[in-house]
C-alpha cells in the first residue's frame, strides 16, 4: 500500500524524514544543487553558529527586542520547535553560515493558521550581497507549497535616527514585496530608547474562501505493511 501521510508534531524528525518531506512537498533539494552561496535546511548542529550571528543583533541593536543572548541549548530547542512545522533555512558558503531565515506561527488562535511570520538574520559583515534574498525566496516557496496565504514581518523602527536600528531591514522587506499594515508607536524600550514596531505583510497567493488546511513543514509517513 502507499504511504500514509500524517502530521507528527511531537517528535523531532531526522534528516532522512526531512528528505521525504521535501520530496512530498516538491521542495528543491538545495544540498544537491550547491552554488557559491547555497541554501539548506538548518539543523540543531547549526545552533552555535547561528547564535553567533544572532548575538550581535541582541547585544548591539534593537532589531530584536530580546535583551539577553539565549544559550546554545535554548537555540537548539527553538530550531527543533520551528522545524516541526515551518521552514528554517541557512545560507552557507565554503562551510561558513552567512545568515538564516525561518517562518513561524503568526498568533495562536485557530483562525490565524493560514498566516506565518518571517524572521531573518544575516551576518553583520555580509549585508547587501543578496544573501537575504536567497533565504526569503526559499522560505516563501516552501510556505506556498505548504498552503500558507500571508507572510507577516514585524520590524523595529525609530522615529528618529538611531544607531541601534540598522538601515537595511525595512527597505529589504519593502523591496521584496512586503507592504506596511500598521505601526505600534513607541512600544519597546531598549538601550534606554523608545522604538516602534512596524507590521508588514506579503500575500503569497490569492486569499480564496474555504482554503485547504496548511500542511506542516515536516510530513511524516508510515509504511503500511
CSV table of N, CA, C and O in Angstrom, one decimal, residues 49-122:
chain,number,residue,atom,x,y,z
A,49,UNK,N,26.6,28.3,15.7
A,49,UNK,CA,27.0,29.2,14.6
A,49,UNK,C,25.9,30.3,14.4
A,49,UNK,O,26.2,31.4,14.2
A,50,UNK,N,24.7,29.8,14.4
A,50,UNK,CA,23.5,30.7,14.2
A,50,UNK,C,23.5,31.7,15.4
A,50,UNK,O,23.2,32.9,15.2
A,51,UNK,N,23.8,31.2,16.6
A,51,UNK,CA,23.7,32.1,17.8
A,51,UNK,C,24.8,33.2,17.7
A,51,UNK,O,24.5,34.3,18.2
A,52,UNK,N,25.9,32.9,17.1
A,52,UNK,CA,26.9,33.9,16.9
A,52,UNK,C,26.4,35.1,16.1
A,52,UNK,O,26.7,36.3,16.3
A,53,UNK,N,25.7,34.7,15.0
A,53,UNK,CA,25.1,35.8,14.2
A,53,UNK,C,24.0,36.5,14.9
A,53,UNK,O,24.0,37.8,14.9
A,54,UNK,N,23.1,35.8,15.6
A,54,UNK,CA,22.0,36.4,16.3
A,54,UNK,C,22.5,37.3,17.5
A,54,UNK,O,21.9,38.3,17.8
A,55,UNK,N,23.5,36.9,18.2
A,55,UNK,CA,24.0,37.6,19.4
A,55,UNK,C,24.3,39.0,19.1
A,55,UNK,O,24.0,39.9,19.9
A,56,UNK,N,24.9,39.3,17.9
A,56,UNK,CA,25.1,40.7,17.6
A,56,UNK,C,23.8,41.6,17.6
A,56,UNK,O,23.8,42.7,18.1
A,57,UNK,N,22.8,41.0,17.1
A,57,UNK,CA,21.5,41.8,17.0
A,57,UNK,C,20.9,41.9,18.4
A,57,UNK,O,20.2,42.9,18.6
A,58,UNK,N,21.2,41.0,19.3
A,58,UNK,CA,20.6,41.1,20.6
A,58,UNK,C,21.4,42.2,21.4
A,58,UNK,O,20.8,43.0,22.1
A,59,UNK,N,22.7,42.1,21.4
A,59,UNK,CA,23.5,43.0,22.2
A,59,UNK,C,23.8,44.3,21.7
A,59,UNK,O,24.1,45.3,22.4
A,60,UNK,N,23.7,44.5,20.3
A,60,UNK,CA,24.2,45.8,19.7
A,60,UNK,C,23.1,46.5,19.0
A,60,UNK,O,23.3,47.6,18.6
A,61,UNK,N,21.9,45.9,18.8
A,61,UNK,CA,20.8,46.5,18.0
A,61,UNK,C,19.5,46.4,18.7
A,61,UNK,O,19.3,45.6,19.6
A,62,UNK,N,18.5,47.1,18.2
A,62,UNK,CA,17.1,46.9,18.6
A,62,UNK,C,16.3,46.2,17.5
A,62,UNK,O,15.1,46.3,17.5
A,63,UNK,N,17.0,45.5,16.6
A,63,UNK,CA,16.3,44.7,15.6
A,63,UNK,C,15.5,43.6,16.3
A,63,UNK,O,14.4,43.3,15.8
A,64,UNK,N,16.0,43.0,17.3
A,64,UNK,CA,15.2,42.1,18.2
A,64,UNK,C,15.0,42.8,19.5
A,64,UNK,O,15.9,43.5,20.0
A,65,UNK,N,13.9,42.6,20.1
A,65,UNK,CA,13.6,43.1,21.5
A,65,UNK,C,14.1,42.2,22.6
A,65,UNK,O,13.9,42.5,23.7
A,66,UNK,N,14.7,41.1,22.2
A,66,UNK,CA,15.3,40.2,23.2
A,66,UNK,C,16.5,41.0,23.8
A,66,UNK,O,17.3,41.6,23.0
A,67,UNK,N,16.7,40.9,25.1
A,67,UNK,CA,17.8,41.7,25.7
A,67,UNK,C,19.0,40.8,26.1
A,67,UNK,O,20.0,41.4,26.4
A,68,UNK,N,18.8,39.5,26.3
A,68,UNK,CA,19.9,38.7,26.7
A,68,UNK,C,20.0,37.5,25.6
A,68,UNK,O,19.0,37.0,25.2
A,69,UNK,N,21.3,37.3,25.2
A,69,UNK,CA,21.5,36.2,24.2
A,69,UNK,C,21.1,34.9,24.8
A,69,UNK,O,21.6,34.5,25.9
A,70,UNK,N,20.3,34.1,24.2
A,70,UNK,CA,19.9,32.8,24.7
A,70,UNK,C,21.1,31.8,24.7
A,70,UNK,O,22.1,32.1,24.0
A,71,UNK,N,21.0,30.8,25.4
A,71,UNK,CA,22.0,29.7,25.5
A,71,UNK,C,22.0,28.9,24.2
A,71,UNK,O,21.0,28.9,23.5
A,72,UNK,N,23.0,28.2,23.9
A,72,UNK,CA,23.1,27.3,22.8
A,72,UNK,C,22.0,26.3,22.9
A,72,UNK,O,21.3,26.0,21.9
A,73,UNK,N,21.7,25.7,24.1
A,73,UNK,CA,20.7,24.7,24.2
A,73,UNK,C,19.3,25.3,23.9
A,73,UNK,O,18.5,24.6,23.3
A,74,UNK,N,19.1,26.5,24.4
A,74,UNK,CA,17.8,27.2,24.1
A,74,UNK,C,17.6,27.4,22.6
A,74,UNK,O,16.5,27.2,22.1
A,75,UNK,N,18.7,27.7,21.9
A,75,UNK,CA,18.6,28.0,20.5
A,75,UNK,C,18.3,26.6,19.8
A,75,UNK,O,17.6,26.6,18.8
A,76,UNK,N,19.0,25.6,20.2
A,76,UNK,CA,18.6,24.2,19.7
A,76,UNK,C,17.2,23.9,19.8
A,76,UNK,O,16.5,23.4,18.9
A,77,UNK,N,16.6,24.2,21.0
A,77,UNK,CA,15.2,24.0,21.2
A,77,UNK,C,14.3,24.8,20.2
A,77,UNK,O,13.3,24.3,19.7
A,78,UNK,N,14.7,26.0,20.0
A,78,UNK,CA,14.0,26.9,19.1
A,78,UNK,C,14.0,26.3,17.6
A,78,UNK,O,13.0,26.3,17.0
A,79,UNK,N,15.2,25.9,17.2
A,79,UNK,CA,15.3,25.2,15.9
A,79,UNK,C,14.4,24.0,15.8
A,79,UNK,O,13.6,23.8,14.8
A,80,UNK,N,14.4,23.2,16.8
A,80,UNK,CA,13.6,22.0,16.9
A,80,UNK,C,12.1,22.3,16.8
A,80,UNK,O,11.4,21.7,16.0
A,81,UNK,N,11.7,23.2,17.6
A,81,UNK,CA,10.3,23.6,17.6
A,81,UNK,C,9.8,24.1,16.3
A,81,UNK,O,8.8,23.7,15.7
A,82,UNK,N,10.5,25.1,15.7
A,82,UNK,CA,10.1,25.7,14.4
A,82,UNK,C,10.1,24.7,13.3
A,82,UNK,O,9.2,24.6,12.5
A,83,UNK,N,11.2,23.9,13.2
A,83,UNK,CA,11.3,22.9,12.1
A,83,UNK,C,10.2,21.9,12.1
A,83,UNK,O,10.0,21.2,11.1
A,84,UNK,N,9.5,21.7,13.2
A,84,UNK,CA,8.5,20.6,13.2
A,84,UNK,C,7.3,21.0,12.3
A,84,UNK,O,6.5,20.2,11.9
A,85,UNK,N,7.2,22.4,12.1
A,85,UNK,CA,6.0,22.8,11.3
A,85,UNK,C,6.4,23.8,10.2
A,85,UNK,O,5.6,24.0,9.2
A,86,UNK,N,7.5,24.5,10.3
A,86,UNK,CA,7.8,25.6,9.4
A,86,UNK,C,9.2,25.4,8.8
A,86,UNK,O,10.1,24.8,9.4
A,87,UNK,N,9.5,26.1,7.6
A,87,UNK,CA,10.8,26.1,7.1
A,87,UNK,C,11.8,26.9,7.9
A,87,UNK,O,11.5,27.9,8.4
A,88,UNK,N,13.0,26.4,8.0
A,88,UNK,CA,14.1,27.0,8.7
A,88,UNK,C,15.4,26.8,7.8
A,88,UNK,O,15.9,25.7,7.8
A,89,UNK,N,15.9,27.8,7.2
A,89,UNK,CA,17.0,27.6,6.2
A,89,UNK,C,18.2,28.4,6.6
A,89,UNK,O,18.1,29.5,7.3
A,90,UNK,N,19.4,28.0,6.2
A,90,UNK,CA,20.6,28.7,6.4
A,90,UNK,C,21.2,28.9,5.0
A,90,UNK,O,21.0,28.1,4.1
A,91,UNK,N,22.0,30.0,4.9
A,91,UNK,CA,22.8,30.3,3.7
A,91,UNK,C,24.2,30.0,4.1
A,91,UNK,O,24.8,30.5,5.0
A,92,UNK,N,24.9,29.2,3.2
A,92,UNK,CA,26.2,28.7,3.6
A,92,UNK,C,27.2,28.9,2.4
A,92,UNK,O,26.8,28.7,1.2
A,93,UNK,N,28.4,29.3,2.6
A,93,UNK,CA,29.4,29.4,1.6
A,93,UNK,C,30.7,28.8,2.2
A,93,UNK,O,31.2,29.3,3.2
A,94,UNK,N,31.3,27.9,1.5
A,94,UNK,CA,32.6,27.3,1.9
A,94,UNK,C,32.6,26.9,3.4
A,94,UNK,O,33.6,27.1,4.1
A,95,UNK,N,31.5,26.3,3.8
A,95,UNK,CA,31.4,25.8,5.2
A,95,UNK,C,31.1,26.8,6.2
A,95,UNK,O,30.9,26.5,7.4
A,96,UNK,N,30.9,28.1,5.8
A,96,UNK,CA,30.5,29.1,6.8
A,96,UNK,C,29.1,29.6,6.6
A,96,UNK,O,28.7,29.8,5.4
A,97,UNK,N,28.4,29.6,7.7
A,97,UNK,CA,27.0,30.1,7.6
A,97,UNK,C,27.0,31.6,7.6
A,97,UNK,O,27.5,32.3,8.5
A,98,UNK,N,26.3,32.2,6.6
A,98,UNK,CA,26.3,33.7,6.4
A,98,UNK,C,25.0,34.3,6.9
A,98,UNK,O,24.9,35.5,7.1
A,99,UNK,N,24.0,33.5,7.1
A,99,UNK,CA,22.7,34.0,7.5
A,99,UNK,C,21.7,32.9,7.6
A,99,UNK,O,21.9,31.8,7.2
A,100,UNK,N,20.5,33.2,8.2
A,100,UNK,CA,19.5,32.2,8.4
A,100,UNK,C,18.1,32.9,8.4
A,100,UNK,O,18.0,34.1,8.7
A,101,UNK,N,17.1,32.2,8.0
A,101,UNK,CA,15.7,32.7,8.0
A,101,UNK,C,14.8,31.6,8.2
A,101,UNK,O,15.0,30.4,7.9
A,102,UNK,N,13.6,31.9,8.8
A,102,UNK,CA,12.6,30.9,9.1
A,102,UNK,C,11.3,31.6,9.2
A,102,UNK,O,11.1,32.8,9.3
A,103,UNK,N,10.3,30.7,9.1
A,103,UNK,CA,8.9,31.2,9.3
A,103,UNK,C,8.4,30.5,10.6
A,103,UNK,O,9.0,29.5,11.1
A,104,UNK,N,7.4,31.2,11.2
A,104,UNK,CA,6.9,30.6,12.5
A,104,UNK,C,5.4,31.0,12.6
A,104,UNK,O,4.9,31.7,11.7
A,105,UNK,N,4.8,30.5,13.6
A,105,UNK,CA,3.3,30.8,13.8
A,105,UNK,C,3.0,32.2,14.0
A,105,UNK,O,3.7,32.9,14.8
A,106,UNK,N,2.0,32.8,13.3
A,106,UNK,CA,1.6,34.1,13.5
A,106,UNK,C,0.3,34.1,14.3
A,106,UNK,O,-0.7,33.7,13.8
A,107,UNK,N,0.4,34.5,15.6
A,107,UNK,CA,-0.7,34.4,16.5
A,107,UNK,C,-1.1,33.0,16.8
A,107,UNK,O,-0.8,32.0,16.1
A,108,UNK,N,-1.8,32.8,17.9
A,108,UNK,CA,-2.1,31.4,18.4
A,108,UNK,C,-3.5,31.0,18.1
A,108,UNK,O,-3.8,29.8,18.1
A,109,UNK,N,-4.5,31.9,17.9
A,109,UNK,CA,-5.9,31.5,17.7
A,109,UNK,C,-6.0,30.7,16.3
A,109,UNK,O,-5.3,31.0,15.4
A,110,UNK,N,-6.9,29.7,16.3
A,110,UNK,CA,-7.0,28.8,15.2
A,110,UNK,C,-7.2,29.5,13.9
A,110,UNK,O,-6.7,29.1,12.8
A,111,UNK,N,-8.0,30.5,13.8
A,111,UNK,CA,-8.4,31.2,12.6
A,111,UNK,C,-7.2,31.9,11.9
A,111,UNK,O,-7.2,32.3,10.7
A,112,UNK,N,-6.1,32.0,12.6
A,112,UNK,CA,-4.9,32.6,12.1
A,112,UNK,C,-4.0,31.6,11.4
A,112,UNK,O,-2.9,32.0,10.9
A,113,UNK,N,-4.3,30.4,11.3
A,113,UNK,CA,-3.4,29.3,10.9
A,113,UNK,C,-2.9,29.4,9.4
A,113,UNK,O,-2.0,28.6,9.1
A,114,UNK,N,-3.5,30.2,8.6
A,114,UNK,CA,-3.1,30.3,7.2
A,114,UNK,C,-2.0,31.4,7.1
A,114,UNK,O,-1.7,31.7,6.0
A,115,UNK,N,-1.6,32.0,8.2
A,115,UNK,CA,-0.6,33.0,8.2
A,115,UNK,C,0.7,32.5,8.8
A,115,UNK,O,0.6,31.6,9.6
A,116,UNK,N,1.8,33.1,8.5
A,116,UNK,CA,3.0,32.8,9.2
A,116,UNK,C,3.8,34.1,9.3
A,116,UNK,O,3.6,35.1,8.6
A,117,UNK,N,4.8,34.1,10.2
A,117,UNK,CA,5.7,35.2,10.5
A,117,UNK,C,7.1,34.9,10.0
A,117,UNK,O,7.6,33.9,10.2
A,118,UNK,N,7.7,35.9,9.3
A,118,UNK,CA,9.0,35.7,8.7
A,118,UNK,C,10.1,36.4,9.6
A,118,UNK,O,9.9,37.5,10.1
A,119,UNK,N,11.2,35.7,9.8
A,119,UNK,CA,12.3,36.3,10.5
A,119,UNK,C,13.6,36.0,9.8
A,119,UNK,O,13.8,34.9,9.2
A,120,UNK,N,14.5,36.9,9.8
A,120,UNK,CA,15.8,36.7,9.0
A,120,UNK,C,16.9,37.5,9.7
A,120,UNK,O,16.7,38.6,10.2
A,121,UNK,N,18.1,36.8,9.8
A,121,UNK,CA,19.3,37.4,10.4
A,121,UNK,C,20.4,37.1,9.5
A,121,UNK,O,20.7,35.9,9.3
A,122,UNK,N,21.1,38.1,9.0
A,122,UNK,CA,22.3,37.9,8.1
A,122,UNK,C,23.5,38.4,8.9
A,122,UNK,O,23.4,39.4,9.6
